Amino acid sequence: DAKTTQPTSMDCAEGRAANLPCNHSTISGNEYVYWYRQIHSQGPQYIIHGLKNNETNEMASLIITEDRKSSTLILPHATLRDTAVYYCIATGNQFYFGTGTSLTVIP
Amino acid sequence: DSGVTQTPKHLITATGQRVTLRCSPRSGDLSVYWYQQSLDQGLQFLIQYYNGEERAKGNILERFSAQQFPDLHSELNLSSLELGDSALYFCASTPAPLAGIRTGELFFGEGSRLTVL
């Protein structure tokens, strides 16, 4: 499983797009990039995942660079309820969560 | 509601004691993961079971053990408890044995909060 690096914390204004970066420079060809978030002390919630193509769902968009060494999770119109810790995981095997990025959406 | 049920939601016990945490996975999910989250810490992977067999081990202490039963529910046993074992313990389930196969999405329960006094 590839090591991932994320900023410790970020702020975003309500209504603006939140762009959360993740570096996974050692990712191998069969490893997926997953994003989860954890609101306060609730169970983590799946957001999106992808292998090499960009992905979009009702929650977010995932942009993966062509060399797959980094990715960005985009929340297009952040709301206060998006304040959470966001975890990026690169894996083809186990789900190892790091410490993630603490996103604060500011009114 | 993720469909994963964990009991008890809260548990307070004393050092040296033993507790059992229970997890019922989503209907049809064969894979169960256990995670520990101490105060202000990330999620630490403890152990995974797939269809009754241990699939992978993470940072699980020897004082801790787990199993998955034929009906696919799982139990995490924590013994000789120490103050540092106070944490949220999460269970997650998925249909697949590995990330990336099919959806590979983990569905988490709401956790069991253990307090050791």
mmCIF file of C-alpha atoms in Angstrom, chain A residues 32 34 36 38 40-46 49 87 91-99, chain B residues 33 35 37 42-43 45 48 55-56 88 90 98-100 103-106 108-110 113:
data_model
loop_
_atom_site.group_PDB
_atom_site.id
_atom_site.type_symbol
_atom_site.label_atom_id
_atom_site.label_comp_id
_atom_site.label_asym_id
_atom_site.label_seq_id
_atom_site.Cartn_x
_atom_site.Cartn_y
_atom_site.Cartn_z
ATOM 1 C CA TYR A 32 -6.835 2.592 -6.088
ATOM 2 C CA TYR A 34 -9.938 6.227 -1.961
ATOM 3 C CA TYR A 36 -13.225 8.950 3.175
ATOM 4 C CA GLN A 38 -15.045 11.472 9.371
ATOM 5 C CA HIS A 40 -16.571 14.513 14.577
ATOM 6 C CA SER A 41 -16.394 11.025 16.112
ATOM 7 C CA GLN A 42 -18.794 9.321 13.752
ATOM 8 C CA GLY A 43 -17.840 6.304 11.666
ATOM 9 C CA PRO A 44 -15.906 7.310 8.547
ATOM 10 C CA GLN A 45 -17.949 7.732 5.405
ATOM 11 C CA TYR A 46 -16.894 6.714 1.913
ATOM 12 C CA HIS A 49 -12.512 6.265 -5.321
ATOM 13 C CA TYR A 87 -8.613 10.702 4.589
ATOM 14 C CA THR A 91 -4.334 0.750 -1.723
ATOM 15 C CA GLY A 92 -4.966 -2.471 -3.542
ATOM 16 C CA ASN A 93 -5.065 -4.409 -0.330
ATOM 17 C CA GLN A 94 -5.760 -3.017 3.118
ATOM 18 C CA PHE A 95 -7.342 0.237 4.180
ATOM 19 C CA TYR A 96 -4.744 2.069 6.262
ATOM 20 C CA PHE A 97 -5.978 5.466 7.375
ATOM 21 C CA GLY A 98 -3.447 8.151 8.237
ATOM 22 C CA THR A 99 -4.256 11.310 10.148
ATOM 23 C CA TYR B 33 -12.362 -4.820 9.711
ATOM 24 C CA TYR B 35 -10.057 -0.125 13.866
ATOM 25 C CA GLN B 37 -9.133 5.507 17.297
ATOM 26 C CA GLY B 42 -6.046 8.664 13.279
ATOM 27 C CA LEU B 43 -7.684 5.328 12.693
ATOM 28 C CA PHE B 45 -6.087 -0.779 11.599
ATOM 29 C CA GLN B 48 -9.474 -8.047 9.183
ATOM 30 C CA ARG B 55 -7.147 -12.068 6.455
ATOM 31 C CA ALA B 56 -4.744 -9.418 7.713
ATOM 32 C CA LEU B 88 -13.302 4.475 19.928
ATOM 33 C CA PHE B 90 -14.862 0.922 14.841
ATOM 34 C CA LEU B 98 -9.350 -6.641 -0.815
ATOM 35 C CA ALA B 99 -9.581 -2.987 -1.667
ATOM 36 C CA GLY B 100 -10.304 -2.321 -5.308
ATOM 37 C CA THR B 103 -16.373 -1.331 -5.151
ATOM 38 C CA GLY B 104 -14.082 -2.117 -2.245
ATOM 39 C CA GLU B 105 -15.964 0.479 -0.239
ATOM 40 C CA LEU B 106 -15.865 0.137 3.551
ATOM 41 C CA PHE B 108 -18.424 1.735 9.054
ATOM 42 C CA GLY B 109 -20.468 1.295 12.166
ATOM 43 C CA GLU B 110 -20.960 4.111 14.668
ATOM 44 C CA ARG B 113 -16.526 4.034 22.937
#
